[in-house]
mmCIF file of C-alpha atoms in Angstrom:
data_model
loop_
_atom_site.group_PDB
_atom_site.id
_atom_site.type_symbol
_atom_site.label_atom_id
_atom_site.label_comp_id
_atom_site.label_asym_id
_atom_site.label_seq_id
_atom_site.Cartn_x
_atom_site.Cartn_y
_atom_site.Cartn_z
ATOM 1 C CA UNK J 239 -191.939 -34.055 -133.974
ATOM 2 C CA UNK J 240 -195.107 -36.414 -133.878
ATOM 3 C CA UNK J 241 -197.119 -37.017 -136.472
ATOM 4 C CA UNK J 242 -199.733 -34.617 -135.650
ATOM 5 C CA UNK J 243 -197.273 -32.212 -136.376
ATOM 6 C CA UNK J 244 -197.350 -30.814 -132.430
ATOM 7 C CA UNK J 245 -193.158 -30.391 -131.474
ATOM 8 C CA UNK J 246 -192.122 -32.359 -127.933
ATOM 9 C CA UNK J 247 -190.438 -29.777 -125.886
ATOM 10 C CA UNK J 248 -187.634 -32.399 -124.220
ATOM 11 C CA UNK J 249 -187.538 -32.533 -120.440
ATOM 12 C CA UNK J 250 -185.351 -30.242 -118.568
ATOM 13 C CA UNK J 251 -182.601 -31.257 -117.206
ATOM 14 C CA UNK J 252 -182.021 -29.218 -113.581
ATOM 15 C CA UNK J 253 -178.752 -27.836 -113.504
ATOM 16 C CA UNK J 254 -177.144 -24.976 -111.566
ATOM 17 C CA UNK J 255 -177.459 -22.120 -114.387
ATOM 18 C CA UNK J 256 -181.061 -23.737 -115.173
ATOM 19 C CA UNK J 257 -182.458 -23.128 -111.124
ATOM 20 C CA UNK J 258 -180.967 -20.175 -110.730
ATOM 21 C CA UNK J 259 -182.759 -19.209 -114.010
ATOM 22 C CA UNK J 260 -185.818 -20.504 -112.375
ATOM 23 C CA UNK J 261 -185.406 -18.518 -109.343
ATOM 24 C CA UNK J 262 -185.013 -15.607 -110.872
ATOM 25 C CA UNK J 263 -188.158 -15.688 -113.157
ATOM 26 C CA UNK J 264 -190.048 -16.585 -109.946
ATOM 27 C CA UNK J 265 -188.881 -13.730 -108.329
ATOM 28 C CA UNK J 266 -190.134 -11.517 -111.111
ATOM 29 C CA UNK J 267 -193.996 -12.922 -111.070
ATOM 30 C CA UNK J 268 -193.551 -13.496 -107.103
ATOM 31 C CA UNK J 269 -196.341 -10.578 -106.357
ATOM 32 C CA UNK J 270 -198.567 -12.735 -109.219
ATOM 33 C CA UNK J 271 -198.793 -15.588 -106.739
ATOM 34 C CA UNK J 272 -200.272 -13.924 -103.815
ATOM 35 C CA UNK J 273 -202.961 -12.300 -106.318
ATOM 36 C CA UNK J 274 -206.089 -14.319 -106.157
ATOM 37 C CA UNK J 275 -207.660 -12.761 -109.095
ATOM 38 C CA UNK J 276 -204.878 -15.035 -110.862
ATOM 39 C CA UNK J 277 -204.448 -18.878 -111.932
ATOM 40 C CA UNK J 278 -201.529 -20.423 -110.703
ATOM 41 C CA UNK J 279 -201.278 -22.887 -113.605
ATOM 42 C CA UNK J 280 -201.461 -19.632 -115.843
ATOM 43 C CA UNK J 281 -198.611 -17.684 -113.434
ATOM 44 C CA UNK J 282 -196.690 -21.356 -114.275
ATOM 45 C CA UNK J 283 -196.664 -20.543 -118.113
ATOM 46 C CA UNK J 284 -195.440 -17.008 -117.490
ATOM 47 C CA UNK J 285 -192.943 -18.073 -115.475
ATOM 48 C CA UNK J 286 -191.971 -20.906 -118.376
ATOM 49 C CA UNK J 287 -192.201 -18.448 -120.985
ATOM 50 C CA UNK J 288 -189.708 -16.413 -119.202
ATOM 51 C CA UNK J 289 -187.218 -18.832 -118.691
ATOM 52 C CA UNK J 290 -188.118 -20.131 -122.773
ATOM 53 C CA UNK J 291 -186.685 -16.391 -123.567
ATOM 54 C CA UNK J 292 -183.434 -17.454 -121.516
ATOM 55 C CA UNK J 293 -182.596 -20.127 -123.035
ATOM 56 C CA UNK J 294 -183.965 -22.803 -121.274
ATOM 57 C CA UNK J 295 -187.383 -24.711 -122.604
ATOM 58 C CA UNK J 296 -189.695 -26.022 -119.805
ATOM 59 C CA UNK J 297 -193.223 -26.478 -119.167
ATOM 60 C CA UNK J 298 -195.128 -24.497 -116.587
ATOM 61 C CA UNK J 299 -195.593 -28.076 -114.561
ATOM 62 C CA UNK J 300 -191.836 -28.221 -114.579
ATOM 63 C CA UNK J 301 -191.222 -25.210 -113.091
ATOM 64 C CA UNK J 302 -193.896 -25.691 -110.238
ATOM 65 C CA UNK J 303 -192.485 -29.081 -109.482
ATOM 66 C CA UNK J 304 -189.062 -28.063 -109.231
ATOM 67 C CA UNK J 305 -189.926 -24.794 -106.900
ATOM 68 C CA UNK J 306 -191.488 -26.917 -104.632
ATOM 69 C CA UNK J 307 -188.674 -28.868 -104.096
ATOM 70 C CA UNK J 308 -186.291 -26.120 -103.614
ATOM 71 C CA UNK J 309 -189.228 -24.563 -101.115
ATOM 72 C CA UNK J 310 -189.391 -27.947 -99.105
ATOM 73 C CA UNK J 311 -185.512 -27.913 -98.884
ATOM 74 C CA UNK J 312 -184.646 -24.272 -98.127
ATOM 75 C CA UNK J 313 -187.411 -24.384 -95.050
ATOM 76 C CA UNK J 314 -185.954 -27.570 -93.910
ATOM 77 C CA UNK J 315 -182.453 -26.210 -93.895
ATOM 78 C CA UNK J 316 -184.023 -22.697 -92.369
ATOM 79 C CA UNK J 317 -185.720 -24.855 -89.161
ATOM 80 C CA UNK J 318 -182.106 -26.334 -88.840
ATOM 81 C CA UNK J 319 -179.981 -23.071 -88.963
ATOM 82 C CA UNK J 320 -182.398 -21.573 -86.553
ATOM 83 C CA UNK J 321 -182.237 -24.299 -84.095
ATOM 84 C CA UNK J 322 -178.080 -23.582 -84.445
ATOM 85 C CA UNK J 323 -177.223 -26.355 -86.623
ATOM 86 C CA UNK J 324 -174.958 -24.899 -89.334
ATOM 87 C CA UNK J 325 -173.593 -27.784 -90.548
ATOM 88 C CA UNK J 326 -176.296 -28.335 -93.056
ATOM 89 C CA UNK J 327 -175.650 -26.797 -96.299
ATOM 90 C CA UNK J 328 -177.676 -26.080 -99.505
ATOM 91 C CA UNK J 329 -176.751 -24.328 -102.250
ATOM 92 C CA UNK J 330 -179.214 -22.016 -103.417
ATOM 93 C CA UNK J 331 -180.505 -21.427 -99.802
ATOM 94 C CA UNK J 332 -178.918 -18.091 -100.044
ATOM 95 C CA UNK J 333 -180.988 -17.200 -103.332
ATOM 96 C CA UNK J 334 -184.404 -18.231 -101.918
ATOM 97 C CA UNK J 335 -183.457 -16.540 -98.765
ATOM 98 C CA UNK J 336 -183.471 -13.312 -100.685
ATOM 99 C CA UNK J 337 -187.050 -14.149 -101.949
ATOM 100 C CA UNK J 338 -188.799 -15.543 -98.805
ATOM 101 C CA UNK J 339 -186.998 -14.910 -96.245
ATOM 102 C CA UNK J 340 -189.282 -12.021 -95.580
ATOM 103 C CA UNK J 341 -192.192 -14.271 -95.288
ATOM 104 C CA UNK J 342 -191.044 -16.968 -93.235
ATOM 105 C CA UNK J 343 -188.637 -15.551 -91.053
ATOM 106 C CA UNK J 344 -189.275 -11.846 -90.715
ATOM 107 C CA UNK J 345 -187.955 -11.380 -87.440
ATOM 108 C CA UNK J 346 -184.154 -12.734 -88.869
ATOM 109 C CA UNK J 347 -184.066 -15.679 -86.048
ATOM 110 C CA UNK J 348 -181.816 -17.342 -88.611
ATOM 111 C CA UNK J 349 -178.975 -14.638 -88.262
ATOM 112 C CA UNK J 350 -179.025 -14.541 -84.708
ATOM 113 C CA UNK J 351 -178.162 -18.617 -84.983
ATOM 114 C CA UNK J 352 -175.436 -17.494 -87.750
ATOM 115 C CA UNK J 353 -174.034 -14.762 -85.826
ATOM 116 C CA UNK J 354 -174.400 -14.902 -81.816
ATOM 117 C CA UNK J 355 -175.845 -18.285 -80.781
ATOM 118 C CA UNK J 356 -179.553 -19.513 -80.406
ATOM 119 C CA UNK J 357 -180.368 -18.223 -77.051
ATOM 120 C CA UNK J 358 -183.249 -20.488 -75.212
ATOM 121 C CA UNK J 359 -186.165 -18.547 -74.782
ATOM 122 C CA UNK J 360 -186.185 -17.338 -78.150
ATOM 123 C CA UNK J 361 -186.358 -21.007 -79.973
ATOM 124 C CA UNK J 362 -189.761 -21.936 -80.277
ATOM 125 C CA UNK J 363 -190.305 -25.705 -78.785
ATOM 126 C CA UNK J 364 -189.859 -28.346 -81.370
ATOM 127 C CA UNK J 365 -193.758 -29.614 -79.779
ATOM 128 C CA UNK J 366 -195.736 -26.884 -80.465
ATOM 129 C CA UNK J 367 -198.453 -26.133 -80.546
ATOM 130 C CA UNK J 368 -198.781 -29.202 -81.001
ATOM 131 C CA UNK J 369 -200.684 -30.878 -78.617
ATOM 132 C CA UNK J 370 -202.675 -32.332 -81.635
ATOM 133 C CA UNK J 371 -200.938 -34.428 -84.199
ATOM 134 C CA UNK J 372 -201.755 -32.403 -87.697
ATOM 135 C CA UNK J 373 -204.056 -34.501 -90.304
ATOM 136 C CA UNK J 374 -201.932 -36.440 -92.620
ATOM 137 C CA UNK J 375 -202.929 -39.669 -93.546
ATOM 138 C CA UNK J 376 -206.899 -39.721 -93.867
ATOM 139 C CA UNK J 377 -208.065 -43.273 -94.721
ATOM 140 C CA UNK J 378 -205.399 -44.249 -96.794
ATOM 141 C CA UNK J 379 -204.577 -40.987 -98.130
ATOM 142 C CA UNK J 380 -201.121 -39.224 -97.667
ATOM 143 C CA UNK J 381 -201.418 -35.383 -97.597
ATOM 144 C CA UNK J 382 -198.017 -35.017 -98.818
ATOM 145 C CA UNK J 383 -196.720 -31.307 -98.783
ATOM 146 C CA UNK J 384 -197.181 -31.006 -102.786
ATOM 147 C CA UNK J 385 -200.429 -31.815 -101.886
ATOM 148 C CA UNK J 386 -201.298 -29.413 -99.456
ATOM 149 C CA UNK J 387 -199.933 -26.258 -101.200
ATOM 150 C CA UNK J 388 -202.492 -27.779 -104.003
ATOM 151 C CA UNK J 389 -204.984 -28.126 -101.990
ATOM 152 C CA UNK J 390 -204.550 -24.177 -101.031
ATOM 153 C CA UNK J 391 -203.845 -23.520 -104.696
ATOM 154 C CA UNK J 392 -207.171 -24.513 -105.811
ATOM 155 C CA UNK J 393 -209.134 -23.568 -102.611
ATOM 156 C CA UNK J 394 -207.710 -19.844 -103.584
ATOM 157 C CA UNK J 395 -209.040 -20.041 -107.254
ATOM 158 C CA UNK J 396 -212.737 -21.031 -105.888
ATOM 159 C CA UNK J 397 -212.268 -17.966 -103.992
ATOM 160 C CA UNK J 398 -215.535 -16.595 -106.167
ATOM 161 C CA UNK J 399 -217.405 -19.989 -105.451
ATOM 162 C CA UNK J 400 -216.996 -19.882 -102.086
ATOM 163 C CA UNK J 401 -218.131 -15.938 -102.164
ATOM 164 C CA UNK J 402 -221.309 -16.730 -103.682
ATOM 165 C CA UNK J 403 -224.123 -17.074 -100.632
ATOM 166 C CA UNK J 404 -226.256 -19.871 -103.058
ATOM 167 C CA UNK J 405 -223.824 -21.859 -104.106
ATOM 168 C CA UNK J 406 -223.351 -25.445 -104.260
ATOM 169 C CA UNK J 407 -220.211 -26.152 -101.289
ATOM 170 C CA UNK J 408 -220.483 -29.965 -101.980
ATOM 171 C CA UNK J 409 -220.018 -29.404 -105.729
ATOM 172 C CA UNK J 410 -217.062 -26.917 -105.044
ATOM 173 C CA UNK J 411 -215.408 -28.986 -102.983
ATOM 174 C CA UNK J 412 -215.902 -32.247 -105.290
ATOM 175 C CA UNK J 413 -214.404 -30.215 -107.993
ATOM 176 C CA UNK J 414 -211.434 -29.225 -105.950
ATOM 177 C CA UNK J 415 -210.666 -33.070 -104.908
ATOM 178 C CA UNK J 416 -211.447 -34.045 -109.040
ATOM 179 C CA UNK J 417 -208.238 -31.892 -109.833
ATOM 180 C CA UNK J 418 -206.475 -33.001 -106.734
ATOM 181 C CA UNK J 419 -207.168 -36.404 -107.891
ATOM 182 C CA UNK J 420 -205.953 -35.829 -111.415
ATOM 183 C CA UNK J 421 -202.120 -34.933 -110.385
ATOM 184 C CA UNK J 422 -202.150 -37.968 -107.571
ATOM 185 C CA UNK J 423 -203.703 -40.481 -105.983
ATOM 186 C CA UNK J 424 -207.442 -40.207 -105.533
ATOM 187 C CA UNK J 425 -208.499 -37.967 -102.905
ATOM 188 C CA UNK J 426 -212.587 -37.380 -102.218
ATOM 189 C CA UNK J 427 -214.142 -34.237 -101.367
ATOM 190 C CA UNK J 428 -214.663 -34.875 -97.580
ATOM 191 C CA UNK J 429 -210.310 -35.777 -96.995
ATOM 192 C CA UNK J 430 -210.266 -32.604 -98.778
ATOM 193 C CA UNK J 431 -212.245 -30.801 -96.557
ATOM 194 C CA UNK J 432 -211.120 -32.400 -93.105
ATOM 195 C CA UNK J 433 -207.894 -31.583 -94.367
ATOM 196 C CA UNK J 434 -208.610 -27.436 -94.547
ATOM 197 C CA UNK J 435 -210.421 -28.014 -90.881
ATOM 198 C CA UNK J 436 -207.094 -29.545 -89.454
ATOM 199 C CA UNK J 437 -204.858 -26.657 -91.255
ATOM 200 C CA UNK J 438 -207.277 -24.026 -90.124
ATOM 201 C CA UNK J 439 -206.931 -25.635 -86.664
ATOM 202 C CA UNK J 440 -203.164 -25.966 -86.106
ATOM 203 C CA UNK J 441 -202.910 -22.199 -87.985
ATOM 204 C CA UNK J 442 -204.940 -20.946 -84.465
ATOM 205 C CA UNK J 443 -202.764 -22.793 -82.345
ATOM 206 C CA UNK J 444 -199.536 -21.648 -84.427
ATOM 207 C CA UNK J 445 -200.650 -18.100 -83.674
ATOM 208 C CA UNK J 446 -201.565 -18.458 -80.223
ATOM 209 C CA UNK J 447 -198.063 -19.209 -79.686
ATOM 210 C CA UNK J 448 -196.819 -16.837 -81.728
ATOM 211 C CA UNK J 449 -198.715 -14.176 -79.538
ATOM 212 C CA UNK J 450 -197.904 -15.305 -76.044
ATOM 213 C CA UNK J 451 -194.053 -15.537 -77.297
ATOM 214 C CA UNK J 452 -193.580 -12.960 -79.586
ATOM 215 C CA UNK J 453 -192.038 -15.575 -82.185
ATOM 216 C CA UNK J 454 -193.262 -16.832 -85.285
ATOM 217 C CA UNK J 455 -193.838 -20.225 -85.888
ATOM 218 C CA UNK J 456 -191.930 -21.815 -88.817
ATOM 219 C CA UNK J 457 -194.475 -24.356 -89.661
ATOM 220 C CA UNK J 458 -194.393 -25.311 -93.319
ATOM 221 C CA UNK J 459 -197.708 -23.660 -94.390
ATOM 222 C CA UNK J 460 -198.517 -21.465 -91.764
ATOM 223 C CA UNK J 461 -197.657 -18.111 -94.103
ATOM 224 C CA UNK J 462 -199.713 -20.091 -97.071
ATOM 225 C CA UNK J 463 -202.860 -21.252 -94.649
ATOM 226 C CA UNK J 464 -202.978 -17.756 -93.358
ATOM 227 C CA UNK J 465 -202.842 -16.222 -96.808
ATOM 228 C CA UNK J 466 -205.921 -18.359 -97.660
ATOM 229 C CA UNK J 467 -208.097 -18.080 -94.450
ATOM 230 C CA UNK J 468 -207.819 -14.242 -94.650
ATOM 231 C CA UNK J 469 -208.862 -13.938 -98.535
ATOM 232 C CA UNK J 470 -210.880 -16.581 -98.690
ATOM 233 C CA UNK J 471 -214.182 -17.737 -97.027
ATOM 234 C CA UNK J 472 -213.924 -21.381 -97.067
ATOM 235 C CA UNK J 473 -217.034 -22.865 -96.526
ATOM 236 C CA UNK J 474 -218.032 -26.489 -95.514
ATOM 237 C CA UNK J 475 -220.370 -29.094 -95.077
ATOM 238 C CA UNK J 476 -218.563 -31.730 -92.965
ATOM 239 C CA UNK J 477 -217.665 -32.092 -89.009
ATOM 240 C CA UNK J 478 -213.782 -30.907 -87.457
ATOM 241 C CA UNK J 479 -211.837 -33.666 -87.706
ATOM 242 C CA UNK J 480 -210.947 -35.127 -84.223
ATOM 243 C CA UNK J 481 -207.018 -34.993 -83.384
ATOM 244 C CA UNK J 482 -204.989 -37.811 -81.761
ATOM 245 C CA UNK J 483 -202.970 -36.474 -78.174
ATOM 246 C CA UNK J 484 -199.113 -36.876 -78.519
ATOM 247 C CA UNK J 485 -198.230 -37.210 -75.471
ATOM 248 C CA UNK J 486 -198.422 -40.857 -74.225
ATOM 249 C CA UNK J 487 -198.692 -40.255 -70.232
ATOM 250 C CA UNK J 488 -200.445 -38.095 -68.065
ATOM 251 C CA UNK J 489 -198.762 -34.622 -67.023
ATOM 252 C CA UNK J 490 -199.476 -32.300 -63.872
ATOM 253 C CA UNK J 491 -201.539 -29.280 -65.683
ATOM 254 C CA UNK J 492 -199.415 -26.588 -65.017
ATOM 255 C CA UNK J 493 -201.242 -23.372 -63.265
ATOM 256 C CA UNK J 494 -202.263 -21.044 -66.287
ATOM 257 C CA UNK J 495 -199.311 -18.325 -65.476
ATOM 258 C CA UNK J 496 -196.869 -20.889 -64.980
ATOM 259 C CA UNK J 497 -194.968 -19.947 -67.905
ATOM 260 C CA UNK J 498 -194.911 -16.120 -67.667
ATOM 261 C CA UNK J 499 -193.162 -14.876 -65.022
ATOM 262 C CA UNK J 500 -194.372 -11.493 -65.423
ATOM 263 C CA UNK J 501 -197.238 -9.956 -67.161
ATOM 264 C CA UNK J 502 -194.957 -7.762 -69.079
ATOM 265 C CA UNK J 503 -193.866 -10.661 -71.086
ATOM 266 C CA UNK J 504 -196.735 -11.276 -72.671
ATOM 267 C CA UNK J 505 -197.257 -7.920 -73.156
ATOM 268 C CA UNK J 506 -193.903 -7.156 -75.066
ATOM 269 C CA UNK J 507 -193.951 -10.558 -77.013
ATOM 270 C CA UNK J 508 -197.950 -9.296 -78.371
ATOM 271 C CA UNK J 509 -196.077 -5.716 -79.140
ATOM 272 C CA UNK J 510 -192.944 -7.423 -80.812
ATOM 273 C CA UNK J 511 -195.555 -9.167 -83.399
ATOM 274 C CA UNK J 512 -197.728 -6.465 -83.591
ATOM 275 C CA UNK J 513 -194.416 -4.243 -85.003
ATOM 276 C CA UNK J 514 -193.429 -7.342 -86.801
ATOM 277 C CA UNK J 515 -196.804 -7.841 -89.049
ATOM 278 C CA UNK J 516 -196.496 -4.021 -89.164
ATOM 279 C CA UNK J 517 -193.265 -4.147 -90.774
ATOM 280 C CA UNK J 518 -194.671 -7.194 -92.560
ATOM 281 C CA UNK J 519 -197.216 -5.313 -94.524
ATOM 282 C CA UNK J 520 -195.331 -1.882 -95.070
ATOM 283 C CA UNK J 521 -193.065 -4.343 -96.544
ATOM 284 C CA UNK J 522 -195.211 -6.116 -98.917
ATOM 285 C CA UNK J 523 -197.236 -2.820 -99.981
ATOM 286 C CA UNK J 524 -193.816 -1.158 -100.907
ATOM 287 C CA UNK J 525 -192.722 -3.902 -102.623
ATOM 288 C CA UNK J 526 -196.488 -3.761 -104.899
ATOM 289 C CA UNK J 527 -196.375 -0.019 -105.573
ATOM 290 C CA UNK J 528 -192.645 -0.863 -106.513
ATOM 291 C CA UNK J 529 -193.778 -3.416 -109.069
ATOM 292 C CA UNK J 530 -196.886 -1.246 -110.144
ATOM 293 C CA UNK J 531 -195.186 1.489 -110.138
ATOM 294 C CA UNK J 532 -192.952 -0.528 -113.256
ATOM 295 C CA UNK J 533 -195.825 -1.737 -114.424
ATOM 296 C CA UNK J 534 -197.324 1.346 -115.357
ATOM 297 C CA UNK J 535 -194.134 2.803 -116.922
ATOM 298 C CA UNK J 536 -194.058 0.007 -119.146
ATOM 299 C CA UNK J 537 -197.725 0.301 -120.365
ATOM 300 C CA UNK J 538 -197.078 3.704 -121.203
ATOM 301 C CA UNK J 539 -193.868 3.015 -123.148
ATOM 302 C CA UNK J 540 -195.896 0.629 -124.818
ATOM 303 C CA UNK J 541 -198.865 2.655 -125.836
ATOM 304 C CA UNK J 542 -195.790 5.232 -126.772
ATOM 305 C CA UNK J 543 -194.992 3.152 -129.165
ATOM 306 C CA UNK J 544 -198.319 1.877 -130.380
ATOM 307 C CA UNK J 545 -199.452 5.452 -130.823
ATOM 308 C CA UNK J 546 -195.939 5.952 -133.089
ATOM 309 C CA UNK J 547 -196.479 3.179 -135.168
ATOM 310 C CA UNK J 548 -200.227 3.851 -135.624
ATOM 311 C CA UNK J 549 -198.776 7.420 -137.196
ATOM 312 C CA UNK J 550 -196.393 5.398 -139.286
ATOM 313 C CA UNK J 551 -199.253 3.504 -140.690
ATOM 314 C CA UNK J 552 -201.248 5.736 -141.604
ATOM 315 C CA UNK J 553 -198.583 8.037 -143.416
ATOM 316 C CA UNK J 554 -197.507 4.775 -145.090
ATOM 317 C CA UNK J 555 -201.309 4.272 -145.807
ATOM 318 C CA UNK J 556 -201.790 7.504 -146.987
ATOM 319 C CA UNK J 557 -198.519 7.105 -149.775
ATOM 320 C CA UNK J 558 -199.925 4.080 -150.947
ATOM 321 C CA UNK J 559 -202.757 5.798 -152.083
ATOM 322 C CA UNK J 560 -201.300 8.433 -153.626
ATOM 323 C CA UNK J 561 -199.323 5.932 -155.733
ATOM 324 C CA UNK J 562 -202.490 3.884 -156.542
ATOM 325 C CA UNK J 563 -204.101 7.427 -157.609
ATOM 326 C CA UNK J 564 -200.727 8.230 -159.863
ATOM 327 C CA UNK J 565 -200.877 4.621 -161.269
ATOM 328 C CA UNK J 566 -204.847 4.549 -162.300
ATOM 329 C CA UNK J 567 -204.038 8.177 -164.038
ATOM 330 C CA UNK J 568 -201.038 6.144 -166.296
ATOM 331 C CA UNK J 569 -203.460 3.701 -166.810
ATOM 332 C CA UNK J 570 -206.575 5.664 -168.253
ATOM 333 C CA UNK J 571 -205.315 6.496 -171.549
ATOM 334 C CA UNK J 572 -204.083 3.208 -172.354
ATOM 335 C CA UNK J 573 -207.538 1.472 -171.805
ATOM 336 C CA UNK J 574 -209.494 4.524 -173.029
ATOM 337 C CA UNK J 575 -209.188 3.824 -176.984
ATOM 338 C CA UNK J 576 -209.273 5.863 -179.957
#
């Protein structure tokens, strides 16, 4: 305890029971996170405050810093497994499978590794769509992946800001690089800004190939960037950024139908996503009436029982008085006189 009298809640230490612990509370506010009505920094503290009641005392900041971690290592062993490499191993991959697997890899391409082989033409190429290297380091700033899903974190809560036809974009966006700033190195409000241009950029090339192969991508923040760009109107006030070419020599261009044999490819990759986002949503919408659906119960329980003890009050209320009454009748001939 300091002097001020404020008590030091001790850094977590990470162990097995304490992530799985972690896991689980996320999964309960998990709906919470796509809501962008909501503060993440406040979902944080719930999620905290959950695990508090467990047992375990951490601070909203720890738990965010620790997901992210286990987010950045479950997709990196998911890419790996999908590509038929099953000799990397994590141990709570099966956990946050449960969780997100849904999200980023809703067609199961991870199974089919697991179970029958990777066959060719379903593996998406390790290149795409990358013809474009993706903005990372912008004048001597490194957009780290804790930094992006920040950057999309607070891009979501100016969601109003950027709704508002008369409002200031510079000043939203400097805002949005002063909190940036505060959790790492400094970061201005343009970076910030080229930065959302080059993620809104490689998400339409990410879904161009996932429509012409029927596959979706499993780029790190394509679920997260497409989240964003479909609740949000980012606006801005600064040019694309330009992209750098990967490839170092000249290729043939290929004719445009090169890569299709048929027509009915394409056509039965588009349907395959089209029943996949389809299965997508009814997915997440069952899942929200599931959790509203609990929601609702529990309100009324709890009015239940606010309406019960507002009865026991007032019959408690209503003896006290009687026994005040009783007690000032004792009382009146004593102080009365002769």
């Amino acid at each position: 305890m300091t002097g001020s009298g404020a008590v030091r809640v001790p850094e977590i230490h990470w162990g097995r029971e304490q992530v799985l612990a972690l896991i689980s509370s996320v999964e309960e506010f998990f709906e919470d996170f796509y809501d962008g009505t909501k503060k993440k920094k406040a979902i944080w503290n719930a999620v905290a405050e959950h695990m508090r009641e467990k047992g375990y005392y951490c601070l909203g900041s720890d738990c965010d810093k620790k997901w992210r971690n286990l987010k950045t290592t479950y997709i990196r062993v998911l890419q790996k497994q999908v590509h038929g490499d099953t000799s990397t191993r994590f141990e709570y991959f099966d956990a946050l499978h449960h969780i997100l697997g849904q999200e980023i890899d809703p067609l199961g391409m991870r199974e089919q590794a697991m179970n029958q082989g990777v066959p060719a033409s379903v593996v998406p190429d390790s290149t795409v769509p990358a013809e474009f290297q993706e903005l990372t380091n912008d004048e001597g700033f490194l957009w780290t992946s804790d930094m992006v899903h920040l950057l999309l974190d607070y891009i979501t809560e100016c969601l109003e800001a950027f709704a508002t036809p008369d409002a200031d974009i510079s000043a939203v966006w400097e805002d949005i690089a002063l909190q940036l700033s505060q959790v790492g190195s400094e970061v201005n409000s343009e970076q910030c800004q080229r930065k959302w241009l080059g993620l809104e950029e490689s998400l339409r090339m990410h879904q161009a190939q996932a429509e012409a192969t029927g596959v979706l991508p499993l780029w790190a923040f394509y679920t997260r960037t497409r989240e964003v760009a479909n609740t949000v109107n980012v606006r801005t006030n600064v040019q694309r950024p330009r992209r750098v070419r990967i490839s170092t020599q000249e290729e043939p261009r290929q004719p445009q139908m090169s890569s299709c044999k048929s027509p009915r490819k394409t056509c039965w990759g588009k349907s395959v996503l089209a029943r996949v986002k389809h299965i997508e949503s009814t997915l997440t919408i069952k899942k929200r009436l599931e959790r509203l659906e609990a929601r609702v119960e529990a309100s009324r329980q709890q009015k239940e029982a606010t309406r019960k003890t507002n009865v026991l009050l007032v019959q408690v209320l209503a003896e006290l008085r009687r026994i005040n009454s009783a007690l000032k009748e004792e009382e009146e001939p004593i102080h009365g006189g002769p």
